[in-house]
Coordinates of C-alpha atoms in Angstrom, one line a residue:
M1212 CA -164.2 -53.0 -187.7
S1213 CA -164.6 -52.1 -184.0
A1214 CA -167.6 -53.2 -181.9
I1215 CA -168.9 -49.6 -181.8
A1216 CA -168.6 -49.2 -185.6
R1217 CA -170.5 -52.5 -186.0
E1218 CA -173.3 -51.4 -183.7
D1219 CA -173.6 -48.0 -185.6
A1220 CA -173.7 -50.0 -188.8
L1221 CA -176.4 -52.3 -187.4
M1222 CA -178.6 -49.4 -186.4
A1223 CA -178.1 -47.8 -189.8
L1224 CA -179.2 -51.1 -191.4
I1225 CA -182.6 -51.1 -189.7
G1226 CA -184.9 -50.1 -192.4
I1227 CA -188.7 -49.6 -192.2
G1228 CA -191.1 -48.1 -194.5
S1229 CA -194.1 -48.3 -196.8
V1230 CA -194.0 -49.5 -200.4
C1231 CA -197.1 -49.5 -202.5
G1232 CA -199.3 -49.7 -199.4
L1233 CA -197.3 -52.6 -197.9
H1234 CA -195.4 -52.3 -194.7
V1235 CA -191.8 -53.5 -195.1
A1236 CA -189.1 -53.8 -192.5
D1237 CA -185.5 -55.1 -192.7
L1238 CA -183.1 -55.9 -189.9
A1239 CA -179.5 -57.3 -190.3
I1240 CA -177.8 -58.9 -187.3
P1241 CA -174.0 -59.2 -187.7
F1242 CA -171.8 -61.9 -186.2
V1243 CA -170.2 -60.6 -183.0
Q1244 CA -166.7 -61.7 -184.0
A1245 CA -166.8 -61.4 -187.7
D1246 CA -167.5 -58.7 -190.3
R1247 CA -170.5 -60.4 -191.9
T1248 CA -174.2 -60.9 -191.4
K1249 CA -175.4 -63.7 -189.1
F1250 CA -179.0 -63.4 -190.2
R1251 CA -181.3 -60.9 -191.8
L1252 CA -185.0 -60.4 -190.8
V1253 CA -187.2 -59.1 -193.5
V1254 CA -190.9 -58.8 -192.9
G1255 CA -193.6 -57.3 -195.0
G1256 CA -197.4 -57.3 -195.4
S1257 CA -200.5 -55.1 -195.8
S1258 CA -201.4 -55.1 -192.1
P1259 CA -199.8 -52.6 -189.7
A1260 CA -199.3 -55.6 -187.4
V1261 CA -196.1 -56.2 -189.4
L1262 CA -194.7 -53.0 -187.9
K1263 CA -195.8 -54.1 -184.4
L1264 CA -194.1 -57.5 -184.9
F1265 CA -190.9 -55.9 -186.3
R1266 CA -190.5 -53.5 -183.4
D1267 CA -191.2 -56.2 -180.8
I1268 CA -188.5 -58.4 -182.4
E1269 CA -186.1 -55.4 -182.7
Y1270 CA -186.6 -54.6 -179.0
K1271 CA -186.0 -58.2 -178.0
I1272 CA -183.0 -58.9 -180.3
V1273 CA -181.2 -55.6 -180.5
G1274 CA -182.4 -54.1 -177.2
T1275 CA -182.2 -57.0 -174.6
E1276 CA -180.4 -60.0 -176.2
A1277 CA -177.4 -58.2 -177.8
P1278 CA -175.5 -57.5 -174.5
R1279 CA -175.9 -61.1 -173.3
I1280 CA -174.6 -62.4 -176.7
R1281 CA -171.6 -60.0 -176.6
D1282 CA -170.7 -61.3 -173.1
V1283 CA -170.8 -64.9 -174.3
A1284 CA -168.6 -64.1 -177.3
A1285 CA -166.1 -62.2 -175.2
Q1286 CA -166.0 -65.2 -172.8
A1287 CA -165.3 -67.5 -175.7
V1288 CA -162.4 -65.3 -176.9
T1289 CA -160.8 -64.6 -173.5
G1290 CA -161.7 -67.8 -171.6
Q1291 CA -162.5 -65.7 -168.6
L1292 CA -165.8 -66.0 -166.8
P1293 CA -167.7 -62.7 -166.5
L1294 CA -168.3 -61.4 -163.0
G1295 CA -171.5 -59.8 -164.2
L1296 CA -170.5 -56.4 -162.7
D1297 CA -169.8 -54.7 -166.0
S1298 CA -172.7 -56.2 -168.0
Q1299 CA -175.4 -53.8 -169.0
P1300 CA -178.9 -55.2 -169.1
Q1301 CA -179.6 -53.5 -172.5
N1302 CA -177.9 -52.2 -175.6
V1303 CA -177.0 -48.6 -174.6
R1304 CA -177.3 -47.2 -178.1
F1305 CA -180.6 -48.8 -178.6
V1306 CA -181.9 -47.6 -175.3
G1307 CA -180.8 -44.0 -176.2
Q1308 CA -182.6 -44.2 -179.6
R1309 CA -185.6 -45.7 -177.9
E1310 CA -185.8 -42.9 -175.3
R1311 CA -185.4 -40.2 -178.0
G1312 CA -188.1 -42.0 -180.0
L1313 CA -190.5 -42.0 -177.0
E1314 CA -190.0 -38.3 -176.4
E1315 CA -190.4 -37.4 -180.1
A1316 CA -193.4 -39.8 -180.5
S1317 CA -195.3 -38.1 -177.6
V1318 CA -194.7 -34.7 -179.3
E1319 CA -195.8 -36.0 -182.7
L1320 CA -198.8 -37.7 -181.1
L1321 CA -200.1 -34.5 -179.5
E1322 CA -199.4 -32.5 -182.7
R1323 CA -201.4 -34.9 -184.8
L1324 CA -204.3 -34.7 -182.3
R1325 CA -204.1 -30.9 -182.5
Q1326 CA -204.3 -31.0 -186.3
D1327 CA -206.8 -33.8 -186.9
G1328 CA -209.0 -33.8 -183.8
E1329 CA -210.1 -37.2 -182.7
V1330 CA -208.2 -40.0 -184.4
Q1331 CA -208.6 -43.8 -184.1
Y1332 CA -205.8 -45.4 -182.2
G1333 CA -205.3 -47.8 -185.0
A1334 CA -204.3 -44.9 -187.3
L1335 CA -202.0 -43.3 -184.7
W1336 CA -199.5 -45.9 -183.8
P1337 CA -198.3 -47.2 -187.3
P1338 CA -196.6 -44.0 -188.4
L1339 CA -195.0 -43.6 -185.0
L1340 CA -193.5 -47.2 -185.1
R1341 CA -192.4 -46.5 -188.7
A1342 CA -190.5 -43.4 -187.6
H1343 CA -189.1 -44.3 -184.2
H1344 CA -187.5 -47.3 -182.4
I1345 CA -190.5 -47.9 -180.2
R1346 CA -193.1 -50.6 -179.8
E1347 CA -196.9 -50.3 -180.1
Q1348 CA -197.0 -51.0 -176.3
D1349 CA -194.9 -47.8 -175.8
V1350 CA -197.4 -45.8 -177.7
A1351 CA -200.3 -47.3 -175.7
D1352 CA -198.4 -46.5 -172.5
A1353 CA -197.8 -42.9 -173.6
I1354 CA -201.5 -42.4 -174.3
A1355 CA -202.3 -43.9 -170.9
D1356 CA -199.9 -41.4 -169.3
L1357 CA -201.4 -38.5 -171.2
R1358 CA -204.9 -39.7 -170.2
R1359 CA -203.9 -39.8 -166.5
Q1360 CA -202.5 -36.3 -166.9
G1361 CA -205.9 -35.2 -168.3
R1362 CA -204.3 -34.1 -171.7
V1363 CA -206.1 -36.7 -173.9
V1364 CA -209.4 -38.4 -173.9
V1365 CA -210.0 -42.0 -175.1
T1366 CA -213.5 -42.6 -176.5
G1367 CA -215.1 -46.1 -176.7
L1368 CA -213.1 -47.3 -173.7
A1369 CA -215.3 -49.6 -171.6
P1370 CA -215.6 -48.8 -167.8
G1371 CA -212.8 -50.4 -165.9
K1372 CA -210.6 -50.9 -169.0
R1373 CA -207.3 -49.2 -169.3
R1374 CA -205.9 -50.7 -172.5
V1375 CA -206.5 -48.6 -175.6
L1376 CA -207.4 -50.7 -178.7
D1377 CA -207.3 -49.9 -182.4
E1378 CA -211.0 -49.0 -182.6
H1379 CA -210.9 -46.5 -179.8
G1380 CA -210.8 -42.8 -180.6
V1381 CA -208.1 -40.5 -179.1
A1382 CA -208.5 -36.8 -178.8
L1383 CA -207.1 -33.8 -176.9
A1384 CA -208.9 -33.1 -173.7
M1385 CA -210.8 -29.8 -173.7
A1386 CA -209.0 -27.2 -171.7

């Protein structure tokens, strides 16, 4: 199996969803040089923090660590030291999926606010993390950007604070 086919299979194995009110996520990491699983991460729980934890781990393992591990494996096979010129800092496929997820999540976020009016932030981010390869921090950053643009309003935010918390309300700004 080629490296590209293995990466495609890896991204297909990432599963996340809700079962009986529980948040469940599953990620299989294959060996770089063999067609088998190195380890499998399965997390679950009743708190949406499970989704946050899973997406943070996914970002770290699949997004930032995978290219470094591939370089080490290639060095072990060839015996050649890498020059560091052709290494990419992140997994290109994951970065593409993440960028698409960020774009789609912003659209979904605005659509939800149009439909439901003011929504607590704690109710906004879990469905977005379930549907896209993004982190809770990415959702918070998107809301901060929309707030700076004057498109959304965050209620309950203390003066001088910028970080939106689960108990804060988020609504579309009046035109």
